[in-house]
Amino acid sequence: MGPSAKNKELAAGLKPVRGSRKGARGWRCLSLCLLLILLIQCPPALANSGPPRILPDQNKVIFMENPGVALVREHLRMEWKPELYSAEITVTYIFENTKESPQALTLWFMSGDYEDQSFEIRSSSEWVPSKEIEPAAYHIENWAPEEDPPFVTPFNELPETSLDYYGQIQTPARITEWLLELAPRERTEVVVAYEAKSGYLSHSDYFTNYRTLYYALSPARFFDGEAVVDLELIVPDNWFAAANLPLELEAPGRYTLKNYAIGSEDLYLSLLDTKALMFGLNSRAALLAWTWPPSVFSFIAALLFARHKKRVAAGLLIVGIAVLSLNVVKPSYGMVFMMILFLPIVVVTSAFIAAVVIVCRRRRRIRERVMDIHFDDKKPKD
């Protein structure tokens, strides 16, 4: 290129060809450095095991759809251990690499709380290392548990006031990170096992509390394809289970959910010990509604038979008291407190009323005797 051509390029505001190549190389190096920084700071991850990306502010995460790995099927087995108030959970995933290139994904398994030493992951029967992530360090933008957990209470109507829930669900109690590696078009089986701690639903009207389990099912919808889940829940024969998803009782102590398409709902389980119920009821208000009509009828009948059939009246009175006393067989803490508080008052008041009645009867008897003596003195003597 001659001087005249070079001057024309400079006059047109263009850089020489050699300088343009240096600038392009500089931009490529800068772009490569930025990409490496992003890869270091923003590892891909999946939740229960769906795919997030850490946003630039480093504490927000969004789940990306279709990461190149399909979740073909998920099998969830839960076995309830009432003596420990926990459940042994085993999750079996079938993953498939949908691409012609190898895949290495860092997964996040989000769950409720579990026993520290119980968590284990195996891929193709080989142990997979994992580590815990602090849940408070990140905020997931496009996924969250229900603010009002849809627990089912089959033996009770939902109260107007919210139930007291004891358990961690507003954010994942645990986030466990692990690595999934797949060869091109490979299909593999991954097993996650842990012992989940339960929460419970408490209300003053309940004879016994509902034990609860939470399982984050919905993050799996971010994988490629449409995954389905099979659920098997094992409980003792005297325990009853209910969920926000359509469980079926196949046999005593065995509940199942088959070929359920994973969507936006998580799994909320309620468990209840039927031996702790009163006549099949778990509501003090319902028991009172069943017992007070026969009790009132017995008291009224006892008043009607009081004059002519005293034994029948006494029997009806005993029956009414016995039926009404069923309401204090399993009193609530509030009822026990009220009984302890007012028991001395009731005893003193009852003693005072009894003393007044006894004194009145004695005075009446004395008055009758005096009247009899006075009447006898007025009788004419033979």
Coordinates of C-alpha atoms in Angstrom, one line a residue:
M1 CA 0.0 0.0 0.0
G2 CA 1.5 3.3 -1.1
P3 CA 1.6 6.5 0.9
S4 CA -1.2 8.0 -1.1
A5 CA -3.5 5.1 -0.4
K6 CA -2.6 5.2 3.3
N7 CA -3.3 8.9 3.5
K8 CA -6.7 8.3 1.9
E9 CA -7.5 5.7 4.6
L10 CA -6.5 8.1 7.3
A11 CA -8.5 10.9 5.7
A12 CA -11.6 8.6 5.7
G13 CA -11.2 7.8 9.4
L14 CA -10.0 4.3 8.9
K15 CA -7.1 2.5 10.6
P16 CA -4.4 0.7 8.7
V17 CA -5.0 -3.0 8.0
R18 CA -2.2 -4.1 10.4
G19 CA -3.7 -2.0 13.2
S20 CA -7.2 -3.4 12.6
R21 CA -5.8 -7.0 13.1
K22 CA -4.2 -6.0 16.4
G23 CA -7.5 -4.5 17.7
A24 CA -9.4 -7.6 16.7
R25 CA -6.9 -9.8 18.6
G26 CA -7.2 -7.5 21.6
W27 CA -11.0 -7.8 21.6
R28 CA -10.9 -11.5 21.3
C29 CA -8.5 -11.8 24.2
L30 CA -10.7 -9.6 26.3
S31 CA -13.8 -11.6 25.3
L32 CA -12.1 -14.9 26.2
C33 CA -11.1 -13.5 29.6
L34 CA -14.6 -12.4 30.4
L35 CA -16.0 -15.8 29.3
L36 CA -13.5 -17.6 31.6
I37 CA -14.5 -15.3 34.5
L38 CA -18.2 -16.0 33.9
L39 CA -17.5 -19.7 33.8
I40 CA -15.6 -19.5 37.0
Q41 CA -18.1 -17.4 38.9
C42 CA -21.3 -18.8 37.3
P43 CA -21.3 -22.6 37.4
P44 CA -24.5 -24.1 35.9
A45 CA -26.7 -25.8 38.5
L46 CA -30.0 -27.6 38.8
A47 CA -32.5 -27.7 41.6
N48 CA -33.9 -31.1 42.6
S49 CA -32.2 -31.7 40.7
G50 CA -33.6 -27.8 37.4
P51 CA -31.0 -25.4 35.9
P52 CA -30.0 -22.0 37.5
R53 CA -27.8 -19.3 36.3
I54 CA -26.2 -16.8 38.8
L55 CA -27.0 -13.3 37.8
P56 CA -24.3 -10.5 37.7
D57 CA -25.1 -9.3 41.2
Q58 CA -23.9 -12.7 42.5
N59 CA -26.8 -13.3 44.9
K60 CA -29.7 -13.8 42.5
V61 CA -30.4 -17.0 40.5
I62 CA -32.7 -17.9 37.7
F63 CA -33.5 -21.4 36.4
M64 CA -32.7 -21.9 32.8
E65 CA -34.9 -24.2 30.7
N66 CA -33.7 -27.0 28.5
P67 CA -30.0 -27.4 29.7
G68 CA -29.4 -30.3 27.3
V69 CA -30.2 -33.0 29.8
A70 CA -33.6 -34.7 30.0
L71 CA -35.1 -36.1 33.2
V72 CA -36.8 -39.2 31.8
R73 CA -38.4 -40.4 35.0
E74 CA -38.2 -39.8 38.7
H75 CA -39.2 -42.4 41.3
L76 CA -39.7 -41.2 44.9
R77 CA -40.0 -43.6 47.8
M78 CA -40.8 -42.5 51.3
E79 CA -41.0 -44.7 54.4
W80 CA -42.4 -43.0 57.5
K81 CA -40.7 -43.7 60.8
P82 CA -43.1 -42.5 63.5
E83 CA -40.8 -43.3 66.4
L84 CA -38.2 -40.9 65.0
Y85 CA -40.7 -38.4 63.4
S86 CA -38.7 -38.7 60.2
A87 CA -38.9 -40.4 56.8
E88 CA -36.4 -42.4 54.8
I89 CA -36.5 -40.9 51.3
T90 CA -34.9 -42.5 48.2
V91 CA -35.1 -40.6 44.9
T92 CA -34.2 -42.5 41.7
Y93 CA -33.6 -40.3 38.7
I94 CA -33.1 -41.4 35.1
F95 CA -31.1 -38.8 33.2
E96 CA -30.4 -38.7 29.5
N97 CA -27.9 -36.5 27.6
T98 CA -29.8 -35.2 24.6
K99 CA -26.7 -33.9 22.8
E100 CA -23.9 -35.4 20.8
S101 CA -21.3 -33.9 23.1
P102 CA -20.4 -34.7 26.7
Q103 CA -22.3 -32.9 29.5
A104 CA -21.1 -31.9 33.0
L105 CA -23.7 -30.2 35.1
T106 CA -23.4 -28.9 38.6
L107 CA -26.7 -29.8 40.3
W108 CA -28.4 -28.3 43.3
F109 CA -30.7 -30.7 45.3
M110 CA -33.0 -28.5 47.3
S111 CA -35.0 -30.1 50.1
G112 CA -36.4 -29.7 53.6
D113 CA -34.2 -30.4 56.6
Y114 CA -32.5 -33.8 57.0
E115 CA -30.2 -35.7 59.3
D116 CA -26.6 -34.5 58.5
Q117 CA -25.0 -37.9 58.0
S118 CA -27.8 -39.5 56.1
F119 CA -27.4 -37.7 52.7
E120 CA -25.9 -39.9 50.0
I121 CA -25.7 -39.7 46.1
R122 CA -24.8 -42.6 43.9
S123 CA -24.5 -42.6 40.1
S124 CA -24.4 -46.0 38.4
S125 CA -23.8 -47.5 41.9
E126 CA -20.8 -45.3 42.5
W127 CA -20.6 -42.7 45.3
V128 CA -20.8 -39.1 44.2
P129 CA -19.2 -36.4 46.3
S130 CA -21.4 -33.4 47.4
K131 CA -21.2 -30.3 49.4
E132 CA -23.7 -27.9 51.1
I133 CA -24.6 -24.5 49.8
E134 CA -25.9 -21.8 52.2
P135 CA -29.6 -21.2 51.1
A136 CA -29.5 -17.6 52.4
A137 CA -26.7 -16.7 50.0
Y138 CA -28.9 -16.8 46.9
H139 CA -32.4 -15.7 45.9
I140 CA -34.1 -17.7 43.1
E141 CA -36.0 -15.3 40.9
N142 CA -38.3 -17.7 39.0
W143 CA -39.0 -20.4 41.6
A144 CA -40.1 -20.5 45.3
P145 CA -42.1 -22.7 47.6
E146 CA -45.7 -21.8 48.3
E147 CA -46.1 -18.9 50.7
D148 CA -49.3 -20.6 52.1
P149 CA -48.4 -24.3 52.2
P150 CA -51.3 -26.4 50.8
F151 CA -51.2 -29.1 53.4
V152 CA -54.4 -31.3 53.6
T153 CA -56.1 -31.9 56.9
P154 CA -58.6 -34.8 56.1
F155 CA -60.0 -35.1 59.7
N156 CA -60.5 -31.4 60.2
E157 CA -62.0 -28.5 58.4
L158 CA -59.5 -25.7 57.7
P159 CA -59.8 -23.1 60.4
E160 CA -60.4 -19.5 59.7
T161 CA -57.1 -18.6 61.3
S162 CA -53.9 -20.0 59.9
L163 CA -52.5 -23.2 61.3
D164 CA -49.2 -23.1 63.3
Y165 CA -46.7 -24.8 61.0
Y166 CA -43.4 -26.0 62.5
G167 CA -40.9 -26.8 59.8
Q168 CA -38.8 -25.2 57.1
I169 CA -40.5 -24.6 53.8
Q170 CA -40.4 -20.9 53.0
T171 CA -36.9 -21.3 51.6
P172 CA -35.0 -24.6 51.0
A173 CA -33.7 -25.8 54.4
R174 CA -30.8 -27.5 52.6
I175 CA -29.1 -27.0 49.2
T176 CA -26.7 -29.8 48.3
E177 CA -24.4 -29.4 45.3
W178 CA -23.1 -32.3 43.2
L179 CA -21.8 -33.0 39.7
L180 CA -23.5 -35.0 37.0
E181 CA -21.4 -36.1 34.1
L182 CA -22.8 -37.7 31.0
A183 CA -21.3 -39.0 27.8
P184 CA -22.9 -38.2 24.4
R185 CA -26.4 -39.7 24.3
E186 CA -25.8 -41.5 27.6
R187 CA -28.7 -42.5 29.8
T188 CA -27.8 -43.1 33.5
E189 CA -29.5 -43.7 36.9
V190 CA -28.8 -41.5 39.9
V191 CA -30.0 -42.4 43.4
V192 CA -30.3 -39.7 46.2
A193 CA -31.1 -41.0 49.7
Y194 CA -31.5 -39.2 53.0
E195 CA -33.5 -39.1 56.2
A196 CA -35.9 -36.2 56.1
K197 CA -37.0 -34.4 59.3
S198 CA -40.7 -33.7 59.6
G199 CA -42.6 -30.6 60.7
Y200 CA -46.1 -30.6 62.2
L201 CA -49.4 -28.7 62.0
S202 CA -50.7 -27.6 65.4
H203 CA -54.1 -26.2 66.4
S204 CA -55.9 -25.9 69.7
D205 CA -58.9 -27.9 68.3
Y206 CA -56.8 -31.0 67.4
F207 CA -56.5 -34.0 69.6
T208 CA -53.3 -34.9 67.8
N209 CA -51.0 -32.9 65.5
Y210 CA -50.5 -33.6 61.8
R211 CA -46.9 -34.5 61.0
T212 CA -45.7 -33.0 57.7
L213 CA -43.2 -33.7 54.9
Y214 CA -42.2 -31.3 52.1
Y215 CA -40.6 -32.3 48.8
A216 CA -39.5 -29.8 46.2
L217 CA -40.8 -31.5 43.0
S218 CA -41.4 -28.6 40.7
P219 CA -37.7 -27.6 39.9
A220 CA -37.4 -30.8 37.8
R221 CA -39.7 -29.2 35.2
F222 CA -36.8 -27.1 33.9
F223 CA -35.1 -30.1 32.3
D224 CA -35.5 -31.1 28.7
G225 CA -38.7 -33.0 27.8
E226 CA -41.6 -33.7 30.1
A227 CA -40.6 -35.8 33.1
V228 CA -43.0 -37.9 35.1
V229 CA -42.8 -39.0 38.7
D230 CA -43.9 -42.2 40.6
L231 CA -44.4 -42.0 44.3
E232 CA -44.5 -44.8 46.9
L233 CA -45.3 -43.9 50.5
I234 CA -45.0 -46.5 53.2
V235 CA -46.6 -45.8 56.6
P236 CA -47.6 -48.0 59.6
D237 CA -51.2 -49.4 59.3
N238 CA -52.5 -47.1 62.0
W239 CA -51.3 -44.0 60.2
F240 CA -53.3 -42.0 57.6
A241 CA -51.7 -40.0 54.8
A242 CA -53.0 -37.2 52.6
A243 CA -51.3 -34.8 50.1
N244 CA -52.1 -32.0 47.8
L245 CA -51.4 -34.4 44.9
P246 CA -53.8 -37.3 44.1
L247 CA -52.5 -40.1 46.3
E248 CA -54.1 -43.6 46.1
L249 CA -54.3 -46.1 48.9
E250 CA -53.3 -49.4 47.2
A251 CA -53.0 -51.5 50.4
P252 CA -53.0 -50.8 54.2
G253 CA -50.0 -48.6 54.8
R254 CA -49.1 -48.1 51.1
Y255 CA -49.9 -45.0 49.1
T256 CA -48.9 -44.5 45.5
L257 CA -48.9 -41.8 42.8
K258 CA -48.2 -43.1 39.3
N259 CA -47.1 -41.4 36.0
Y260 CA -47.7 -37.9 37.4
A261 CA -46.5 -35.2 35.0
I262 CA -44.1 -32.9 36.9
G263 CA -45.5 -29.3 36.8
S264 CA -45.4 -26.3 39.0
E265 CA -46.6 -28.0 42.2
D266 CA -44.4 -29.4 45.0
L267 CA -45.4 -32.2 47.3
Y268 CA -46.9 -31.5 50.7
L269 CA -47.7 -34.6 52.8
S270 CA -49.8 -34.7 56.0
L271 CA -49.5 -37.8 58.3
L272 CA -51.8 -38.6 61.2
D273 CA -51.8 -41.3 63.9
T274 CA -55.4 -42.7 63.9
K275 CA -54.8 -44.3 67.3
A276 CA -54.6 -40.8 68.8
L277 CA -58.1 -39.9 67.6
M278 CA -61.3 -39.8 69.8
F279 CA -64.0 -42.0 68.2
G280 CA -62.5 -41.3 64.8
L281 CA -62.5 -37.5 65.4
N282 CA -59.6 -35.1 65.6
S283 CA -61.7 -32.1 66.6
R284 CA -62.7 -31.1 70.1
A285 CA -65.5 -28.9 68.7
A286 CA -66.9 -31.9 66.7
L287 CA -66.8 -34.1 69.8
L288 CA -68.6 -31.5 71.9
A289 CA -71.2 -31.2 69.1
W290 CA -71.8 -34.9 69.3
T291 CA -71.9 -35.2 73.1
W292 CA -73.8 -32.2 74.4
P293 CA -77.3 -33.1 72.9
P294 CA -77.5 -36.6 74.7
S295 CA -76.0 -35.0 77.8
V296 CA -78.7 -32.3 77.9
F297 CA -81.4 -34.9 77.2
S298 CA -80.2 -37.0 80.1
F299 CA -80.2 -34.1 82.5
I300 CA -83.7 -33.1 81.5
A301 CA -85.0 -36.6 81.8
A302 CA -83.4 -36.9 85.2
L303 CA -85.3 -33.8 86.4
L304 CA -88.5 -35.3 85.1
F305 CA -88.0 -38.6 87.0
A306 CA -86.6 -37.0 90.1
R307 CA -89.8 -37.2 92.2
H308 CA -91.2 -40.6 91.3
K309 CA -88.3 -42.7 90.1
K310 CA -85.2 -41.6 91.9
R311 CA -83.0 -44.5 90.8
V312 CA -83.8 -43.9 87.2
A313 CA -83.1 -40.2 87.6
A314 CA -79.8 -40.9 89.3
G315 CA -78.8 -43.3 86.4
L316 CA -79.7 -40.7 83.8
L317 CA -77.7 -38.0 85.7
I318 CA -74.7 -40.3 85.7
V319 CA -75.0 -41.1 82.0
G320 CA -75.2 -37.4 81.2
I321 CA -72.1 -36.6 83.2
A322 CA -70.2 -39.5 81.7
V323 CA -71.0 -38.5 78.1
L324 CA -70.1 -34.9 78.8
S325 CA -66.9 -35.8 80.5
L326 CA -65.6 -37.4 77.3
N327 CA -64.6 -33.8 76.3
V328 CA -62.0 -33.7 79.1
V329 CA -60.4 -37.1 78.4
K330 CA -57.8 -35.4 76.1
P331 CA -57.9 -31.8 77.1
S332 CA -55.8 -29.2 75.2
Y333 CA -53.0 -27.3 77.0
G334 CA -55.4 -24.3 77.2
M335 CA -58.1 -26.4 78.8
V336 CA -55.6 -27.9 81.3
F337 CA -54.4 -24.4 82.2
M338 CA -58.0 -23.3 82.7
M339 CA -58.8 -26.3 84.8
I340 CA -55.8 -25.8 87.0
L341 CA -56.6 -22.1 87.3
F342 CA -60.3 -22.4 88.1
L343 CA -60.2 -25.8 89.9
P344 CA -59.6 -24.1 93.4
I345 CA -62.3 -21.6 92.7
V346 CA -64.7 -24.4 91.6
V347 CA -63.8 -26.5 94.7
V348 CA -64.3 -23.6 97.1
T349 CA -67.5 -22.5 95.5
S350 CA -68.9 -26.0 95.5
A351 CA -67.9 -26.5 99.1
F352 CA -69.6 -23.2 100.0
I353 CA -72.8 -24.1 98.2
A354 CA -72.8 -27.6 99.8
A355 CA -72.3 -26.0 103.3
V356 CA -75.1 -23.6 102.7
V357 CA -77.4 -26.4 101.6
I358 CA -76.4 -28.5 104.7
V359 CA -77.0 -25.6 107.0
C360 CA -80.4 -24.8 105.4
R361 CA -81.5 -28.4 105.7
R362 CA -80.4 -28.6 109.4
R363 CA -82.3 -25.4 110.2
R364 CA -85.3 -26.8 108.4
R365 CA -85.1 -30.0 110.4
I366 CA -84.7 -28.1 113.6
R367 CA -87.6 -25.9 112.8
E368 CA -89.8 -28.9 111.9
R369 CA -88.9 -30.5 115.3
V370 CA -89.7 -27.3 117.2
M371 CA -93.0 -27.1 115.4
D372 CA -93.7 -30.7 116.2
I373 CA -92.9 -30.2 119.9
H374 CA -95.0 -27.0 120.0
F375 CA -97.9 -28.9 118.3
D376 CA -97.6 -31.7 120.8
D377 CA -97.8 -29.3 123.7
K378 CA -101.0 -27.8 122.3
K379 CA -102.7 -31.2 122.0
P380 CA -105.4 -31.9 124.7
K381 CA -104.3 -34.5 127.1
D382 CA -106.5 -37.4 128.0

